[in-house]
Coordinates of C-alpha atoms in Angstrom, one line a residue:
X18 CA -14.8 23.9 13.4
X19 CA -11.7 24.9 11.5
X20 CA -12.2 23.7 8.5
X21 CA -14.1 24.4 5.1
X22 CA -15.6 21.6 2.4
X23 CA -14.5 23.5 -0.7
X24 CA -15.4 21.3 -3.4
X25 CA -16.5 17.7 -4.5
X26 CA -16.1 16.6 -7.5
X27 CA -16.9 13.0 -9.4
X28 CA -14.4 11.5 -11.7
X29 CA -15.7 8.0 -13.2
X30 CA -16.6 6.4 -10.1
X31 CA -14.8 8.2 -7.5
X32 CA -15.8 11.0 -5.5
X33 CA -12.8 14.0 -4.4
X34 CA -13.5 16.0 -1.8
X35 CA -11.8 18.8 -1.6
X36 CA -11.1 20.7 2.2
X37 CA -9.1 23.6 3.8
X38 CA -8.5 24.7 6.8
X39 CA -7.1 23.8 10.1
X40 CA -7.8 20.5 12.1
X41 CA -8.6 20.4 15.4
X42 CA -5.9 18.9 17.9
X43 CA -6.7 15.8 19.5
X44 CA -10.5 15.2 20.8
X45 CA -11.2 18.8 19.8
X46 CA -10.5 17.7 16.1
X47 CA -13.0 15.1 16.7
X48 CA -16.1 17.3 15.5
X49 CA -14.2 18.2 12.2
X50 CA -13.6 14.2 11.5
X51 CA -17.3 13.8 12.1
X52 CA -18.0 16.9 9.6
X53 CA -15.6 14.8 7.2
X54 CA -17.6 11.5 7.1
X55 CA -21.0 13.0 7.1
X56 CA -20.5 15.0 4.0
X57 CA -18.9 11.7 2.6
X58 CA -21.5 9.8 3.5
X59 CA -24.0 12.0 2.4
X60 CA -22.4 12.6 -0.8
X61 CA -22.1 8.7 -1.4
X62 CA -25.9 8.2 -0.6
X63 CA -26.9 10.3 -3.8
X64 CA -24.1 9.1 -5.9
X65 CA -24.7 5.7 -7.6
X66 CA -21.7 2.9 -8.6
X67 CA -19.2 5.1 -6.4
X68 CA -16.3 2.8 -5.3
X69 CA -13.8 4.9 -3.7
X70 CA -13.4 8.2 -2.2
X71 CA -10.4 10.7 -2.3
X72 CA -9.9 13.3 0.4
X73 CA -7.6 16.2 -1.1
X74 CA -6.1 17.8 1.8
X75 CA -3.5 19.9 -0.1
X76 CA -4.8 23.0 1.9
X77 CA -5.8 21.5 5.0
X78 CA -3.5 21.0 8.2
X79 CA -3.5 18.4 10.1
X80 CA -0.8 17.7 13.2
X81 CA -2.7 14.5 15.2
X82 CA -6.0 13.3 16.5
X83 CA -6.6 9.3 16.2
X84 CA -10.4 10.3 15.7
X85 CA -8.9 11.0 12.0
X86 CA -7.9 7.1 11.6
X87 CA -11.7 6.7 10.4
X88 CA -11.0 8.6 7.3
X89 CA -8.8 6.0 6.2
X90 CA -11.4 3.4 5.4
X91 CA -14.7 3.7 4.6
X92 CA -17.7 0.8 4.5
X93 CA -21.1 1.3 3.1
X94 CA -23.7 -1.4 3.9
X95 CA -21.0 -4.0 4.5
X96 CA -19.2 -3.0 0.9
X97 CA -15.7 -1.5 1.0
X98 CA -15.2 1.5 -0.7
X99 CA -11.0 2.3 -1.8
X100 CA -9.8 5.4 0.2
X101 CA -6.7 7.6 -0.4
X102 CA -5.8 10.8 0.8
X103 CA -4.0 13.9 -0.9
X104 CA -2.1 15.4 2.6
X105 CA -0.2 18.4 2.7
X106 CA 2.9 18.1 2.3
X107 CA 4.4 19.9 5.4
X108 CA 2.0 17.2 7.2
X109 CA 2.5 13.8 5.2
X110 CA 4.8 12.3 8.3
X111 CA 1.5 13.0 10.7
X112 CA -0.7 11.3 8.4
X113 CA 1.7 8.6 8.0
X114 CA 2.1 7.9 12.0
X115 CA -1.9 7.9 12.1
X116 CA -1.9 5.1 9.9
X117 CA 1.2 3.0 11.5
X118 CA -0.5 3.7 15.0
X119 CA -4.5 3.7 14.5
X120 CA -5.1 2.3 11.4
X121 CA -5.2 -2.3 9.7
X122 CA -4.6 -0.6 6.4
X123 CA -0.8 -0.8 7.1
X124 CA 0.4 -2.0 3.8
X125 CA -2.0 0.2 1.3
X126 CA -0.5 3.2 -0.1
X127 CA -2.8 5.6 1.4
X128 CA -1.2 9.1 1.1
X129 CA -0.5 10.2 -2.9
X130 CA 0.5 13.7 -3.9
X131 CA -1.8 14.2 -6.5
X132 CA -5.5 13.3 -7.6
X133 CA -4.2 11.2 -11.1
X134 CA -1.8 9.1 -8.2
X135 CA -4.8 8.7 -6.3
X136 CA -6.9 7.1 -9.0
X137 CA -4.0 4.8 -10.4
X138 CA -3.7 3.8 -7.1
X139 CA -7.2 2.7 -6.3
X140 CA -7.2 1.2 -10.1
X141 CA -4.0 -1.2 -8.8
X142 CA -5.4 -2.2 -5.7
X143 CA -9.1 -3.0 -7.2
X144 CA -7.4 -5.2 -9.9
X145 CA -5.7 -7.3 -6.9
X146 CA -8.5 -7.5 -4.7
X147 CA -10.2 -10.7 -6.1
X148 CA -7.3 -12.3 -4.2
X149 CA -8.3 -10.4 -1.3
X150 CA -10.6 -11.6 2.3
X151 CA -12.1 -10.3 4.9
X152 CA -11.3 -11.5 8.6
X153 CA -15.1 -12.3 8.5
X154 CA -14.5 -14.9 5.4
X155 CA -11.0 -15.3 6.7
X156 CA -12.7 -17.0 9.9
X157 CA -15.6 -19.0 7.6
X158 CA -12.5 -20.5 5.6
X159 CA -11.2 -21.9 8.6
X160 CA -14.4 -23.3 10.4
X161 CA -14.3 -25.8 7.0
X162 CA -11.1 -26.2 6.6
X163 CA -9.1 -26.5 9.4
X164 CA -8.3 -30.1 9.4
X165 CA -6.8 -30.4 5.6
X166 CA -5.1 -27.1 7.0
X167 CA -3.4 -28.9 9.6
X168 CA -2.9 -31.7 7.2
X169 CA -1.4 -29.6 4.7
X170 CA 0.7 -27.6 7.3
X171 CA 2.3 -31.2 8.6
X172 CA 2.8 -33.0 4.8
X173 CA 4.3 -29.3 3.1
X174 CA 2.3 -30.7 0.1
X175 CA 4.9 -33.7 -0.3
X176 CA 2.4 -36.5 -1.2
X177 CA 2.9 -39.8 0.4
X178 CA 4.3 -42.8 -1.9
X179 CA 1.0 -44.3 -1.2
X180 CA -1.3 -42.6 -2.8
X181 CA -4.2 -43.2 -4.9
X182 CA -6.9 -41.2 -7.3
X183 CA -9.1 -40.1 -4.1
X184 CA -5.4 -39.0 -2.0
X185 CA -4.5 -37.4 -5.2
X186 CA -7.6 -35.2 -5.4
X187 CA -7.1 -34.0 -1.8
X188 CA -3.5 -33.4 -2.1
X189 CA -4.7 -30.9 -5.2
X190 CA -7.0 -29.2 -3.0
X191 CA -4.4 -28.7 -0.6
X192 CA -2.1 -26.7 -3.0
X193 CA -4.4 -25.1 -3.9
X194 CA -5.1 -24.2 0.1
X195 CA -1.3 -23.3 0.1
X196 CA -1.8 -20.3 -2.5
X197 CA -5.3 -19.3 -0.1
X198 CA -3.0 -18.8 2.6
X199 CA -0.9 -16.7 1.0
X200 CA -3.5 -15.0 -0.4
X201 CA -5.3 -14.8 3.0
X202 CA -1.5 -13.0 4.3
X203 CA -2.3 -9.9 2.2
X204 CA -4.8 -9.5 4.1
X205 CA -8.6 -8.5 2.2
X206 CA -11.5 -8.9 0.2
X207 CA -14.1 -10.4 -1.7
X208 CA -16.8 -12.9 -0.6
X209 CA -17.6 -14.8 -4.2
X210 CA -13.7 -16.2 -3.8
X211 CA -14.0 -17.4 0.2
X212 CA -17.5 -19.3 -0.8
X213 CA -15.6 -20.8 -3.7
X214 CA -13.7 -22.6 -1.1
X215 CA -15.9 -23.4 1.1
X216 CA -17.5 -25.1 -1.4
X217 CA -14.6 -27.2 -2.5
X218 CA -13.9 -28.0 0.9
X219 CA -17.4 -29.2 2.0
X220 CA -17.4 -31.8 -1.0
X221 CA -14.3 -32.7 -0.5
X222 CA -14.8 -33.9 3.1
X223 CA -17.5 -35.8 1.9
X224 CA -15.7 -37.3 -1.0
X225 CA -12.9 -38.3 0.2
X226 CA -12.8 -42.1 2.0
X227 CA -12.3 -43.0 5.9
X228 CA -9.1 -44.6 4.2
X229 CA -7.4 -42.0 2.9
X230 CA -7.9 -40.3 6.7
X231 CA -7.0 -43.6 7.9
X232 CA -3.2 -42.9 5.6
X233 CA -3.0 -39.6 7.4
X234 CA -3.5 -40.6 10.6
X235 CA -1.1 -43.5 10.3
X236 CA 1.4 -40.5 9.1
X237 CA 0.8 -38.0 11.5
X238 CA -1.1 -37.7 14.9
X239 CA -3.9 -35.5 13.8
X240 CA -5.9 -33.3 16.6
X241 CA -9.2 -33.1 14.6
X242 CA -11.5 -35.2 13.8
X243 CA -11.5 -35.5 10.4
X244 CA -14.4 -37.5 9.8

C-alpha cells in the first residue's frame, strides 16, 4: 500500500477523510480501496447522525482502477450516506471516467475542488432528495400501479367528456402519477414518499367502480386486469 490516512475530521454531520499518497494501478490498487472503506466504515461506526462522507484527495494520485468505483457511494445498513470527493487536480479527468464508466451516480456532482463545495453540494442534493427513489421502491411503485400507469400513459391526462366524481378522483391520482414519474427519472431516494403512493393507489383500486374501468376499457384496449 501506497497510500497514508492523514487525517479525519468531523464537520456537522460529515466526516472528511483526508489521504496521500499514490494509488495502486488496476487490481493492485484494489488493497488501497479496501484500506479506504474500512477506515470509513470504521470511522462511521463510532460516529453518530453522520450523513455523508468526503474523501479529500488533494495529495493523493490516482490514474485508474474500477475497484475505486466503490468509493463513490456508500450504504450503511440499507441507509445512503451523500459521498463527494476532493481529487487532485492533475487527476480530476481519471476520476471523472471512473464515474461515466463504473459508477449509477452519473448525474451527481461528485468531484468538488474544495471541502466548503463539498458540503454545499451534499446540502443541495439532501434538500432534493425527498423527491428521490430507490430502484427497490421504484419496482414496489409499479407492482401497484401499473394499470392506472398504463391508463395514464394511453389518456396523457386528457379526461374523457364522460366523466363523473369517482373518474374525476382517479384522473387526479393520475397527475399526480405524472409528477412520480418524473420524479422517479431523477433517479433516487426516500422510502416514506414511495409508501405514500402505494397507499393512494391501493385505495384507489378499491374505490373506484367496475364502471369507471368499464369507460376505460371502452376507450382503450387495456392489457391488465384492472379489477
Amino acid at each position: 500500500m501506497n497510500i497514508n490516512l492523514n487525517k479525519i475530521e468531523r464537520i456537522k454531520n460529515y466526516l472528511v477523510f483526508k489521504y496521500s499518497g499514490i494509488c495502486g494501478i488496476g487490481s493492485i490498487g484494489n488493497s488501497d480501496v479496501v484500506k479506504i472503506l474500512e477506515n470509513s466504515k470504521k470511522e462511521i461506526e463510532s460516529e453518530k447522525g453522520i450523513q455523508g462522507i468526503i474523501y479529500d484527495f488533494n495529495d493523493l494520485r490516482y490514474e485508474f482502477g474500477n475497484k475505486f468505483s466503490e468509493l463513490l457511494s456508500f450504504d450503511k445498513q440499507n441507509k445512503k450516506l451523500f459521498v463527494r470527493i476532493i481529487p487532485n487536480k492533475s487527476d480530476l479527468n481519471n476520476w471523472k471516467s471512473l464515474q461515466v464508466n463504473c459508477s449509477q451516480n452519473r448525474n451527481i456532482e461528485l468531484f468538488q475542488t474544495n471541502i466548503k463545495n463539498a458540503i454545499n453540494s451534499i446540502n443541495s442534493e439532501m434538500n432534493n432528495s425527498n423527491k428521490e427513489i430507490t430502484l427497490k421502491e421504484y419496482n414496489l411503485f409499479c407492482k401497484y400501479g401499473s394499470e392506472l400507469l398504463w391508463v395514464s400513459d394511453k389518456l396523457r391526462f386528457k379526461r374523457p367528456k364522460d366523466t363523473n366524481k369517482e373518474t374525476d378522483e382517479m384522473f387526479i391520482l393520475l397527475e399526480k402519477l405524472d409528477q412520480y414519474l418524473e420524479i422517479i427519472s431523477l433517479g433516487t431516494y426516500n422510502s416514506e414518499l414511495i409508501e405514500q403512493y402505494k397507499n393512494e393507489i391501493v385505495l384507489l383500486k378499491g374505490k373506484v367502480s367496475k364502471e369507471v374501468f368499464e369507460i376505460i376499457r371502452g376507450k382503450y384496449k387495456t392489457p391488465h386486469n384492472t379489477v
